[in-house]
Short mmCIF file of C-alpha atoms in Angstrom, two decimals:
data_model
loop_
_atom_site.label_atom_id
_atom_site.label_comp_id
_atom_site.label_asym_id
_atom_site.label_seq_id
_atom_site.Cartn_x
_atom_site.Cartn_y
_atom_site.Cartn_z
CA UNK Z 9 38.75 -11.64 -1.16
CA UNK Z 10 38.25 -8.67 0.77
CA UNK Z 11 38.22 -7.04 4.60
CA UNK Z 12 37.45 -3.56 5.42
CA UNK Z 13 37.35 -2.15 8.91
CA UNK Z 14 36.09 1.64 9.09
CA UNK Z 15 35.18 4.07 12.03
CA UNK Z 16 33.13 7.31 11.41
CA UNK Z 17 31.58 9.67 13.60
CA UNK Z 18 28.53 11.52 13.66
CA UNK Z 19 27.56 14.62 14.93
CA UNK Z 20 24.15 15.18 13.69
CA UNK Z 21 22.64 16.82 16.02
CA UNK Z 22 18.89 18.27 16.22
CA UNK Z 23 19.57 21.41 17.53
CA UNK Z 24 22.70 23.80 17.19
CA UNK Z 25 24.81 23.82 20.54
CA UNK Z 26 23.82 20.69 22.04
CA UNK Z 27 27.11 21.25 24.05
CA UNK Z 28 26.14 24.71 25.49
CA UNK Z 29 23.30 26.07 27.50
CA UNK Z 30 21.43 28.55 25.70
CA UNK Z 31 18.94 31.68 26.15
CA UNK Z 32 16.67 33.59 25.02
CA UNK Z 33 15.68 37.18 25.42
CA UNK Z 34 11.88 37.52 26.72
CA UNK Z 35 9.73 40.65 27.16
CA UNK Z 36 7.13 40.11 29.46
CA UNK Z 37 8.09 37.09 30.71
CA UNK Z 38 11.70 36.75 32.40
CA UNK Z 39 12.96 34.76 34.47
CA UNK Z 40 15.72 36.98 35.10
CA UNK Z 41 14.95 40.89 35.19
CA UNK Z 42 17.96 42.59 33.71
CA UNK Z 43 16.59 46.06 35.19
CA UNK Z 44 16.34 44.85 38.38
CA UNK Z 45 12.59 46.05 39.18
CA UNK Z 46 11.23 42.82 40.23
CA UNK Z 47 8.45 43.11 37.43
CA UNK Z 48 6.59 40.42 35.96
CA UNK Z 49 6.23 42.71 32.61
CA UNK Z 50 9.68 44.12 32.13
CA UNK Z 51 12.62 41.79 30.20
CA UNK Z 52 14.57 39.41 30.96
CA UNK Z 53 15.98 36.33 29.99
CA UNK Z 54 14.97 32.37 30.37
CA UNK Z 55 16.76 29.38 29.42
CA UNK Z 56 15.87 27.72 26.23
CA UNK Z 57 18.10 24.35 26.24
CA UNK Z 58 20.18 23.35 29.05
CA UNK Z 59 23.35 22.26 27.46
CA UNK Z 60 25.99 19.05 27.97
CA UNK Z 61 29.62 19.80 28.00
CA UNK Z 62 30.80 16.04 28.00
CA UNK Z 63 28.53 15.17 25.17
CA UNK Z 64 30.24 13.25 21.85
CA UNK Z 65 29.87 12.07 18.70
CA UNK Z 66 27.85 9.20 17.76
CA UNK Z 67 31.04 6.19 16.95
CA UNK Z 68 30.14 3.36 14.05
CA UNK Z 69 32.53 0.73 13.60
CA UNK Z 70 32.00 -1.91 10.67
CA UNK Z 71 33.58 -4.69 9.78
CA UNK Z 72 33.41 -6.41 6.26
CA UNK Z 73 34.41 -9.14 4.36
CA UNK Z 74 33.79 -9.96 0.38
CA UNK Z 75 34.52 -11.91 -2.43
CA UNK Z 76 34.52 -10.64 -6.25
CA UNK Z 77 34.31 -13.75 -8.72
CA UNK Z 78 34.61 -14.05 -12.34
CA UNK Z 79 33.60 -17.25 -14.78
CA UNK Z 80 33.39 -18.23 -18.13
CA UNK Z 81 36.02 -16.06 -19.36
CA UNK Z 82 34.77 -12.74 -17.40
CA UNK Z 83 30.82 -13.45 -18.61
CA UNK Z 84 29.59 -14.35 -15.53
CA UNK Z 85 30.35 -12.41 -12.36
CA UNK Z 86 29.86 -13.03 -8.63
CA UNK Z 87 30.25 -10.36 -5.48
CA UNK Z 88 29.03 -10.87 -2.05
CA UNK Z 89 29.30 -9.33 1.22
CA UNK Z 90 28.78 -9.58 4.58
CA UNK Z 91 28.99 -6.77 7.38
CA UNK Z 92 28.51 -5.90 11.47
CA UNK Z 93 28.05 -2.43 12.12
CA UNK Z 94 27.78 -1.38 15.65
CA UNK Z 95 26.73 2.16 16.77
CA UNK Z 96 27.96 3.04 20.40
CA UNK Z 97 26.90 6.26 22.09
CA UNK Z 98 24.17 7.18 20.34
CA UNK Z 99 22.44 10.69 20.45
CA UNK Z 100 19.41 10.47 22.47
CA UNK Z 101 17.49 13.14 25.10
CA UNK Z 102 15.99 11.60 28.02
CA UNK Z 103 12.97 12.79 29.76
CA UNK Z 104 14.56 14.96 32.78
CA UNK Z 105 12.05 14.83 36.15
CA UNK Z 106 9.87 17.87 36.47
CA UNK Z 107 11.10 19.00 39.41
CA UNK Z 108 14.16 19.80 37.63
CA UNK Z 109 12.93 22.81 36.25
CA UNK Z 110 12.26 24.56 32.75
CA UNK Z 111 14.46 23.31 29.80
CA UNK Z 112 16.58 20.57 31.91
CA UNK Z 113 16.44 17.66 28.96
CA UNK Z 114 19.56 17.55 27.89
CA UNK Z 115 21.66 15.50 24.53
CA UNK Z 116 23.00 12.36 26.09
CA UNK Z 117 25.13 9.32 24.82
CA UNK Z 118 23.29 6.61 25.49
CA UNK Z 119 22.54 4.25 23.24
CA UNK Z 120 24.11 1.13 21.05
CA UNK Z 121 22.51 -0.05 18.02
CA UNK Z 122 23.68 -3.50 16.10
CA UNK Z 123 23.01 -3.84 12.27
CA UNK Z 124 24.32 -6.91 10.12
CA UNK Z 125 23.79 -7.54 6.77
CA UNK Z 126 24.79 -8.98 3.46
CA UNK Z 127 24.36 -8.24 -0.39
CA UNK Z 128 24.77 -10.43 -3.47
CA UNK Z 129 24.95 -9.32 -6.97
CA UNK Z 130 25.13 -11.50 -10.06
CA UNK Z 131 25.96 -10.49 -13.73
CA UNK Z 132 25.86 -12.23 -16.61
CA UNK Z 133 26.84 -11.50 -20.31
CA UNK Z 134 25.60 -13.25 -23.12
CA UNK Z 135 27.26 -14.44 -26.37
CA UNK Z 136 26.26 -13.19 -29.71
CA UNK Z 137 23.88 -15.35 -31.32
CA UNK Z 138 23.68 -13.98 -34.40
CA UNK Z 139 22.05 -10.47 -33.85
CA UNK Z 140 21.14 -11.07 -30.67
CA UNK Z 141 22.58 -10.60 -27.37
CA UNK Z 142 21.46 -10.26 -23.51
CA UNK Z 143 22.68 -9.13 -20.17
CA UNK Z 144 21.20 -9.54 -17.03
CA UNK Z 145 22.25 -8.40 -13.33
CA UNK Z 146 20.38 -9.19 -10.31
CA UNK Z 147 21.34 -7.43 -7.15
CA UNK Z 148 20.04 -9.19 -3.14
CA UNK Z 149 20.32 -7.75 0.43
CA UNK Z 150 19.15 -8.08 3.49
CA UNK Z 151 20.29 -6.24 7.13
CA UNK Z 152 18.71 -6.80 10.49
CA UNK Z 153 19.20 -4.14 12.89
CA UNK Z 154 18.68 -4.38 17.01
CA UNK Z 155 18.76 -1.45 19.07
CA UNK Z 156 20.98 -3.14 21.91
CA UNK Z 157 21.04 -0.32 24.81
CA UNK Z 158 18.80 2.78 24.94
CA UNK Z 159 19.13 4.84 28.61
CA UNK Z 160 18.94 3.98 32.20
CA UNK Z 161 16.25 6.80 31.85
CA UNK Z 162 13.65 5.18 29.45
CA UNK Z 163 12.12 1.88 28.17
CA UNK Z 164 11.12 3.25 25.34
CA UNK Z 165 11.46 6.03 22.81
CA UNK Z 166 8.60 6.91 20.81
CA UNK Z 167 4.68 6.44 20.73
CA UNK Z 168 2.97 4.15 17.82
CA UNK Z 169 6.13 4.13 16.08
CA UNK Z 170 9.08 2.55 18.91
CA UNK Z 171 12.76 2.38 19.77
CA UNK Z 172 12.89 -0.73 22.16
CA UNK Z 173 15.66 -2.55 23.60
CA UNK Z 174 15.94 -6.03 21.90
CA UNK Z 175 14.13 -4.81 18.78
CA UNK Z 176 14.41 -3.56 15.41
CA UNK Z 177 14.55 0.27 14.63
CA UNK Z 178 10.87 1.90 14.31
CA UNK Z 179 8.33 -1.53 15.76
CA UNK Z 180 5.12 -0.58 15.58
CA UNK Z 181 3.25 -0.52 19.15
CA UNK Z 182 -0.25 -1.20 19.40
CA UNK Z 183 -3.48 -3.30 19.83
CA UNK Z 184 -4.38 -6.67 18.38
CA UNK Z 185 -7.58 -6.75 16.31
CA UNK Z 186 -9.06 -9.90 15.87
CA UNK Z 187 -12.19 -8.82 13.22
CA UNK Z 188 -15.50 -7.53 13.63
CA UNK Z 189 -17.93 -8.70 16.78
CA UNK Z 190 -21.12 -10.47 15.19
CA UNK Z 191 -23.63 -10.44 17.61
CA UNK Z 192 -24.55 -10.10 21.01
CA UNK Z 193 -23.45 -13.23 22.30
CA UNK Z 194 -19.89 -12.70 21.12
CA UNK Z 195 -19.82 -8.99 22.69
CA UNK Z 196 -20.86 -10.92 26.17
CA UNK Z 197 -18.26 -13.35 26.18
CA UNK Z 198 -15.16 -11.29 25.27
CA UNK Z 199 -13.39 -8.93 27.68
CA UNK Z 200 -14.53 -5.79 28.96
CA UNK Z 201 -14.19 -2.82 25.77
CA UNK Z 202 -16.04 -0.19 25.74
CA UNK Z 203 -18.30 1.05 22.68
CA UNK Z 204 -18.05 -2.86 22.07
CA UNK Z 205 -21.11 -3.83 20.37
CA UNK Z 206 -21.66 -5.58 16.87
CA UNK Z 207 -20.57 -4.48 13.73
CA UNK Z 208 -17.59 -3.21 15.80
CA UNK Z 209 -13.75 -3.89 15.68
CA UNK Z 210 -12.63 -6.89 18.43
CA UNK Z 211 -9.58 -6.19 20.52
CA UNK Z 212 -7.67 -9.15 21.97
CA UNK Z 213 -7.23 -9.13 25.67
CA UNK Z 214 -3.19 -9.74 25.87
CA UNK Z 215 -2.78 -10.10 29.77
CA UNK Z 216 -6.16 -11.99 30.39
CA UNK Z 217 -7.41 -9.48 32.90
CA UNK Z 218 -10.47 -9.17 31.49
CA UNK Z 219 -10.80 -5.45 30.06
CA UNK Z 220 -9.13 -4.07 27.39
CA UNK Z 221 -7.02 -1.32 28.16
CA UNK Z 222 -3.39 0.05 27.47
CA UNK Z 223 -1.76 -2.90 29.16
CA UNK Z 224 -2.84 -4.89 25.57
CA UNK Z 225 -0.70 -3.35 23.70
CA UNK Z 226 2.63 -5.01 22.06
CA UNK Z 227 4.56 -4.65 18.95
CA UNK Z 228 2.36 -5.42 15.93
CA UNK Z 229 4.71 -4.65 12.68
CA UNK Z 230 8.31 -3.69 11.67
CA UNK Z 231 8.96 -1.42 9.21
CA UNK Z 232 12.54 -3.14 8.22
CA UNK Z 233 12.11 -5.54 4.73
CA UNK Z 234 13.83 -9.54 5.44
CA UNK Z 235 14.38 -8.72 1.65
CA UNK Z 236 15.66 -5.74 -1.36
CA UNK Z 237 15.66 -6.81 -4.91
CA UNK Z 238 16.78 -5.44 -8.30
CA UNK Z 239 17.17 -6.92 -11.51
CA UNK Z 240 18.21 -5.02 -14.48
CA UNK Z 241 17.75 -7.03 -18.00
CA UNK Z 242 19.09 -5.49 -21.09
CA UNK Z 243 17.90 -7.38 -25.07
CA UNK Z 244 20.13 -6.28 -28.04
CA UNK Z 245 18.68 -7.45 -31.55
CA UNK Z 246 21.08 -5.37 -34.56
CA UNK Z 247 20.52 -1.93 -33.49
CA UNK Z 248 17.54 -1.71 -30.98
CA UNK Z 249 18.05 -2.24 -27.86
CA UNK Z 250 15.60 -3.06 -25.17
CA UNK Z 251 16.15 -2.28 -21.12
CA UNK Z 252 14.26 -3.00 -18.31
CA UNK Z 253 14.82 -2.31 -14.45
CA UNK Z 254 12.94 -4.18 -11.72
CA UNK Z 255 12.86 -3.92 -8.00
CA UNK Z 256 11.00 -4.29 -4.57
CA UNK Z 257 10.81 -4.93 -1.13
CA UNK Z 258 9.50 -7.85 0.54
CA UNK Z 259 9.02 -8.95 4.29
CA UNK Z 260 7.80 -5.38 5.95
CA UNK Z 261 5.02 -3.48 7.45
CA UNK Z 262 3.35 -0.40 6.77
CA UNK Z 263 1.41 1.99 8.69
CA UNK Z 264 -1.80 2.75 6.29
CA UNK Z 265 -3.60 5.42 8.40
CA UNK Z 266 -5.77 6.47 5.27
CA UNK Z 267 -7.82 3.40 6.32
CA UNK Z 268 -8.88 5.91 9.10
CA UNK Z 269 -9.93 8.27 6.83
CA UNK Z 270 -11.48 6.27 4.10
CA UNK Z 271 -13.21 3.82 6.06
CA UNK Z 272 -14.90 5.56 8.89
CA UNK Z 273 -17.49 8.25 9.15
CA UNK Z 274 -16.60 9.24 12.64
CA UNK Z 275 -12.79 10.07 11.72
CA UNK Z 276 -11.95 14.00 10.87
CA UNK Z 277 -15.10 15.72 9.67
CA UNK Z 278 -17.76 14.72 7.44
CA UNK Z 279 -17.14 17.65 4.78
CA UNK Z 280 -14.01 15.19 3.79
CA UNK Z 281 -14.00 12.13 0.87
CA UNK Z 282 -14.14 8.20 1.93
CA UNK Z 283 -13.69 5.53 0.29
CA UNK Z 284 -15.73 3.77 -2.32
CA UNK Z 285 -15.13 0.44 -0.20
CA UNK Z 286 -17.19 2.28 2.94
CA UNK Z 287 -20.07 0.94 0.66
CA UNK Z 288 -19.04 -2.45 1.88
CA UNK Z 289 -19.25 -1.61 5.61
CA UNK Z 290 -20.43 -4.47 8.37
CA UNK Z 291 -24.23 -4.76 8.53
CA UNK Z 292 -26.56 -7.49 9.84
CA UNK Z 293 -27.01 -8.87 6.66
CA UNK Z 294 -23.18 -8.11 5.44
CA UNK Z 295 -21.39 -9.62 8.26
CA UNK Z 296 -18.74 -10.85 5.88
CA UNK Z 297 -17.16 -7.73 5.47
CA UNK Z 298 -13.83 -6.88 6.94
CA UNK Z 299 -15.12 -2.81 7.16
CA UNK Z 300 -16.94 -2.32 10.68
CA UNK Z 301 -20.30 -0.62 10.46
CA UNK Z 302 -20.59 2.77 9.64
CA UNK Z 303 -21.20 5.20 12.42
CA UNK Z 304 -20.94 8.85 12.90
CA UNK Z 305 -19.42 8.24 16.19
CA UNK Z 306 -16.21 6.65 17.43
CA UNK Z 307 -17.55 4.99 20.54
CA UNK Z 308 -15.11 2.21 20.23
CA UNK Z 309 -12.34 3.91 19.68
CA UNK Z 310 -11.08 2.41 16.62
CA UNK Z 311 -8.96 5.13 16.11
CA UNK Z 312 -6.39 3.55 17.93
CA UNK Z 313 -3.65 2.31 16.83
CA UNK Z 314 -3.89 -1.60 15.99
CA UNK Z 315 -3.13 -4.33 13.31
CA UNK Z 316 -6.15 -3.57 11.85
CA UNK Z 317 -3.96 -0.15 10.21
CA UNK Z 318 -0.91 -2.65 9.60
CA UNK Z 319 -0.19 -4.52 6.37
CA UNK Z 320 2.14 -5.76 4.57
CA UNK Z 321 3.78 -3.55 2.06
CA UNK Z 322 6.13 -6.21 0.25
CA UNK Z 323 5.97 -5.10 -3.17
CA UNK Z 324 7.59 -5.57 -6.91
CA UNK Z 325 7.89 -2.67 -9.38
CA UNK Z 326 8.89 -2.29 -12.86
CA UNK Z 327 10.52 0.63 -12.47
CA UNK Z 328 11.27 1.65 -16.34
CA UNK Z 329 11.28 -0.03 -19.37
CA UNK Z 330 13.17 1.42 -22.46
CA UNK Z 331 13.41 0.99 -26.37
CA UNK Z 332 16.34 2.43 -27.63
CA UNK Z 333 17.20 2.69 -32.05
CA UNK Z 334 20.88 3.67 -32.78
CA UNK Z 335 20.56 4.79 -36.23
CA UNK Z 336 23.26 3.35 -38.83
CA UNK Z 337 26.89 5.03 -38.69
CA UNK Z 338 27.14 6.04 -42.51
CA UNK Z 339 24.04 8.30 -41.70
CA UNK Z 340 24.96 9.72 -38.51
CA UNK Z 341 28.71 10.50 -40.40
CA UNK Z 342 27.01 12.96 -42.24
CA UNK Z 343 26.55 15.65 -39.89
CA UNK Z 344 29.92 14.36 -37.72
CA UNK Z 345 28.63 13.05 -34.92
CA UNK Z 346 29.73 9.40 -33.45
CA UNK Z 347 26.48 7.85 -32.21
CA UNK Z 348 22.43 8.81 -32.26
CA UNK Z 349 19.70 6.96 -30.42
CA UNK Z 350 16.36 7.21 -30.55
CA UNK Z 351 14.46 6.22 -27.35
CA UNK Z 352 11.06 5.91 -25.88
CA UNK Z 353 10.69 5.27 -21.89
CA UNK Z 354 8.30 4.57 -19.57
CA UNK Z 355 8.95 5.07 -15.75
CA UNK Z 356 6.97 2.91 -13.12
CA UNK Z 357 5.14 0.87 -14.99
CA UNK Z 358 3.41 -1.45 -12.84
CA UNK Z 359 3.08 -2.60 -9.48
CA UNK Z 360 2.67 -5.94 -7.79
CA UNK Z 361 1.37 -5.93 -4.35
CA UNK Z 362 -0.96 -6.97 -1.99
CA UNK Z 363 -1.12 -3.86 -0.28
CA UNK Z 364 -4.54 -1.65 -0.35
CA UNK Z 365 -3.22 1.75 -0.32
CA UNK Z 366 -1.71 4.06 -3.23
CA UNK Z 367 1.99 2.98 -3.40
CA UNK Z 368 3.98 0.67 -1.12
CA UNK Z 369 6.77 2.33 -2.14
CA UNK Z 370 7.32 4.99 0.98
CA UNK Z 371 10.01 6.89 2.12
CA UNK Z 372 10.85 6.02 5.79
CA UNK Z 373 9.99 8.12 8.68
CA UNK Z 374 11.24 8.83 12.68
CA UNK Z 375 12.79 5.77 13.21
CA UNK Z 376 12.31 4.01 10.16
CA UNK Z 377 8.76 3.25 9.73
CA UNK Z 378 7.07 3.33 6.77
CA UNK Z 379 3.51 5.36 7.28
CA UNK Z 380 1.19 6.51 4.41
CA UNK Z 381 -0.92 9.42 4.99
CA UNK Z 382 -1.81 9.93 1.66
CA UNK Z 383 1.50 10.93 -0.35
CA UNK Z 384 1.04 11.20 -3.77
CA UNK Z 385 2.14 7.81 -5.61
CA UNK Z 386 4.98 8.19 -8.20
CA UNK Z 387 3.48 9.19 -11.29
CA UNK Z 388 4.13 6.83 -14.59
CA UNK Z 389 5.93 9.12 -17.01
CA UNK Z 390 6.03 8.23 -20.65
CA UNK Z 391 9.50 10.19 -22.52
CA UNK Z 392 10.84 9.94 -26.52
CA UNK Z 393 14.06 11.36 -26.53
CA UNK Z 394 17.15 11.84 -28.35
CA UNK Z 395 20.31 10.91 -27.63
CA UNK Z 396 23.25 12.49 -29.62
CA UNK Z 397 27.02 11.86 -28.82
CA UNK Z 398 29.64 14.09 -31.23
#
């Protein structure tokens, strides 16, 4: 069994002296003239950050408690573990009131952020039967995070992508689509939205005032997974050896704002690429198709933000998968050396996914969310190699 308790501290800031007002030296536009001729052209200074003298580092306290377990005479292995980590006085800069002046926002501790979590790893380790052996390991986690407290200043923090009291780190904020209109009829009947018409994108009227508007808007994704994965297998038959790693997310949303660009003609300019699925746009006699019509204007707005530019990005990957020869010892004794392997590898070999865009597999962004403008996906990489040990 174990307990751990730990505190640590962060100071990382965005800017340098968070602490301390700073200034900077202007020519042509001072607030304060350092020759004293009342000029608007001569130089002076202005403040660039206004600067908070009670302002601390970020405090985490976690508490955890495992267990480590061994069977069958070591060949089967158990660890688990479970953990609260609480964030108090988090970094955050509140909108100051205009009237203020210039530069007022200052680095505040406001905020208080809850994550728990556990992990489970199982190993096992085969007996010899005959030439053959196997090993397998299989690692599972899962955290949920709430930010508790944010400011006395803000409700939110953030635009599409939100930090919101009560709510996981990085929700996604926007309007409910609810398919493609299909006539005329169906444009009549459903709230006021303008450019509605068919062919075009349906957005669902949330507080029942009749007209779409801002006010519809609610959180439509989280970026967090409700599940990690990895599973590493290793098959030993006399002297090859065959390894293979596995892992993925599952449970999550992602952002996939190429849609914008591959799937409308009224987004960016028409000098740049769409998508070979545009082909499938709505029409009156294609009104099965998820793709609203094509138009060289954006009348409904469906640009916006919405769950029509949400999906789910759960995803499995076979990360690499490697052969391995380790040629005989009476050979490799020859020129002195203790061990020699041959290898060939292959690095992300597949993916298994529901999700339409390039690779599910995204770094996270401001506050967590996972959006896909377009990176490149992680190439698959084919290596032979050798691998000498004197």
């Amino acid at each position: 069994m174990r307990y751990s308790w730990i505190q640590n501290g962060n100071a990382n800031f965005r800017s340098l002296y968070p602490g301390y007002s700073t200034y900077i030296f202007n020519t042509g536009n001072g607030a304060y003239d350092i020759n004293g001729t009342n000029s608007s052209t001569t130089a002076g200074i202005t403040l660039a950050s206004t600067g908070n003298p009670d302002l601390k580092w970020e405090t985490t306290y976690q508490n955890n408690i495992g267990v480590d377990m061994q069977f069958l005479g070591g060949a089967l292995t158990l660890s688990a573990d479970y953990y609260i980590k609480k964030t108090k006085d988090m970094l955050t800069i509140p909108p100051a009131l205009d009237v203020a002046g210039e530069n007022a926002a200052i680095w505040l501790n406001t905020g208080d952020m809850k994550n728990t979590g556990w992990e489970v790893q199982l190993g096992y380790i085969s007996p010899k039967y005959g030439d053959f052996s196997w090993s397998g390991n299989i690692n599972l986690s899962q955290y949920k995070n709430k930010l508790v407290t944010l400011n006395n200043r803000q409700e939110f923090i953030g635009g599409d992508q939100r930090l919101i009291p009560g709510q996981p780190m990085g929700v996604y904020f926007g309007y409910v689509c609810d398919g493609i209109f299909q006539n005329d009829e169906q444009v009549a009947n459903h709230a006021s939205q303008t450019g509605a018409a068919p062919g075009r994108l349906i957005y669902r009227d949330l507080d029942g005032n009749g007209v779409i508007n801002e006010a519809d808007r609610c959180i439509i994704g989280d970026p967090n997974p409700d599940l990690s994965m990895g599973i590493n297998l290793a098959f030993k038959y006399k002297a090859f050896t065959l390894d293979m790693f596995f892992a993925g997310d599952f449970g999550f949303d992602i952002q996939n704002h190429m849609k914008r660009q591959l799937l409308s003609m009224s987004y960016s300019n028409l000098a740049t690429n769409r998508g070979a699925d545009i082909l499938n746009a709505w029409t009156p006699t294609n009104t099965g198709s998820n793709i609203p019509a094509v138009s060289l204007t954006d009348d409904n707005n469906e640009s916006r933000f919405s769950t029509y530019y949400v999906e789910n990005g759960s995803y499995m990957k076979m990360k690499y998968l490697k052969l391995s020869y380790s040629l005989p010892k009476h050979i490799i004794g020859k020129i002195g050396a203790r061990n020699l392997d041959v290898y060939g590898q292959v690095e992300n070999v597949f993916t298994i996914t529901d999700y339409t865009g390039l690779d599910p597999e995204l770094l996270p962004a401001e506050y967590g969310a996972r959006i896909d403008n377009g990176a490149y996906p992680r190439p698959r990489t084919f290596t032979l190699g050798l691998n000498l040990q004197f």
